[in-house]
CSV table of C-alpha atoms in Angstrom, one decimal:
chain,number,residue,atom,x,y,z
A,110,MET,CA,0.1,0.1,-0.1
A,111,ASN,CA,1.2,3.4,-1.0
A,112,PRO,CA,2.8,5.3,2.0
A,113,ARG,CA,0.3,8.3,1.2
A,114,TRP,CA,-2.2,6.5,3.1
A,115,LYS,CA,-2.4,6.8,7.1
A,116,SER,CA,-4.1,4.4,9.0
A,117,LYS,CA,-5.9,4.9,12.3
A,118,ALA,CA,-7.1,2.4,14.8
A,119,LYS,CA,-10.2,4.2,16.3
A,120,PRO,CA,-12.1,4.3,14.4
A,121,ALA,CA,-10.6,2.0,11.9
A,122,SER,CA,-9.7,3.9,8.8
A,123,LEU,CA,-7.1,4.9,6.2
A,124,GLU,CA,-6.7,8.6,5.2
A,125,ALA,CA,-5.0,10.1,2.0
A,126,ARG,CA,-5.1,13.5,0.4
A,127,PHE,CA,-4.3,13.9,-3.5
A,128,GLU,CA,-3.1,16.9,-5.1
A,129,PHE,CA,-3.8,18.1,-8.8
A,130,GLU,CA,-2.7,20.9,-11.0
A,131,ASP,CA,-6.2,21.5,-12.5
A,132,PHE,CA,-9.8,21.0,-11.8
A,133,SER,CA,-10.4,18.8,-14.8
A,134,ILE,CA,-7.8,16.1,-13.9
A,135,LEU,CA,-9.3,16.3,-10.2
A,136,ARG,CA,-12.8,15.6,-11.8
A,137,ARG,CA,-11.7,12.6,-13.7
A,138,PHE,CA,-10.2,11.0,-10.6
A,139,LEU,CA,-13.2,11.8,-8.7
A,140,ASP,CA,-15.3,9.6,-11.5
A,141,ASP,CA,-12.9,6.8,-11.4
A,142,LEU,CA,-12.8,6.7,-7.5
A,143,ALA,CA,-16.6,6.5,-7.7
A,144,ASP,CA,-16.5,3.6,-10.1
A,145,GLN,CA,-14.2,1.8,-7.9
A,146,ALA,CA,-16.1,2.3,-5.0
A,147,GLU,CA,-19.3,1.0,-6.5
A,148,ARG,CA,-17.3,-2.2,-7.8
A,149,LEU,CA,-16.2,-3.0,-4.2
A,150,GLU,CA,-19.6,-1.8,-2.7
A,151,HIS,CA,-17.3,0.1,-0.1
A,152,HIS,CA,-17.8,3.8,-0.3
A,153,PRO,CA,-15.4,6.2,1.3
A,154,ASN,CA,-15.9,10.0,2.7
A,155,ILE,CA,-14.5,12.2,0.2
A,156,SER,CA,-14.0,16.2,0.3
A,157,PHE,CA,-12.5,18.1,-2.4
A,158,GLY,CA,-11.4,21.8,-3.2
A,159,ARG,CA,-10.0,23.2,-6.4
A,160,ASN,CA,-6.8,21.2,-6.5
A,161,HIS,CA,-6.9,18.3,-3.9
A,162,VAL,CA,-9.3,15.6,-2.9
A,163,SER,CA,-9.2,14.2,0.7
A,164,VAL,CA,-10.3,10.6,1.2
A,165,ILE,CA,-11.3,8.5,4.4
A,166,ILE,CA,-12.2,4.9,4.0
A,167,TYR,CA,-13.9,3.8,7.3
A,168,SER,CA,-13.8,0.1,8.0
A,169,GLN,CA,-17.3,-1.5,8.4
A,170,ALA,CA,-15.6,-3.6,10.9
A,171,GLU,CA,-13.7,-2.9,14.2
A,172,SER,CA,-10.3,-3.2,12.4
A,173,LEU,CA,-9.1,-2.7,8.8
A,174,GLN,CA,-10.4,-5.3,6.4
A,175,ASP,CA,-9.0,-6.6,3.0
A,176,VAL,CA,-11.6,-4.5,1.2
A,177,ASP,CA,-10.5,-1.4,2.8
A,178,TYR,CA,-7.0,-1.9,1.6
A,179,ALA,CA,-8.2,-3.2,-1.9
A,180,LEU,CA,-10.1,0.0,-1.9
A,181,ALA,CA,-7.1,2.4,-1.1
A,182,ASP,CA,-5.1,0.4,-3.8
A,183,SER,CA,-7.8,0.9,-6.5
A,184,ILE,CA,-8.0,4.6,-5.6
A,185,ASP,CA,-4.2,4.9,-5.9
A,186,ALA,CA,-4.6,3.2,-9.4
A,187,ALA,CA,-7.1,5.8,-10.5
A,188,PHE,CA,-4.8,8.5,-9.3
A,189,ASN,CA,-1.9,7.1,-11.1
A,190,GLY,CA,-4.1,6.6,-14.2
A,191,VAL,CA,-5.3,10.2,-14.5
A,192,MET,CA,-1.9,11.8,-13.5
A,193,LYS,CA,-0.2,9.9,-16.7
């Protein structure tokens, strides 16, 4: 998992912030992120501004699960895809 992600124990969560040079790239990232969340049926909390997106993945269990890490990995892949 990318070191960008910070994990917390209480509540069990993963957090990351993504920076963008322009809003059109950010918007493509949000679309890809939404597609990944739907695919995994696990939806993170998302906030964004003009040039950044903050994501928090809250585990549905008391500790982080495989699906939480899978979502983080797919979000990283979406980020890498739009930054090419």
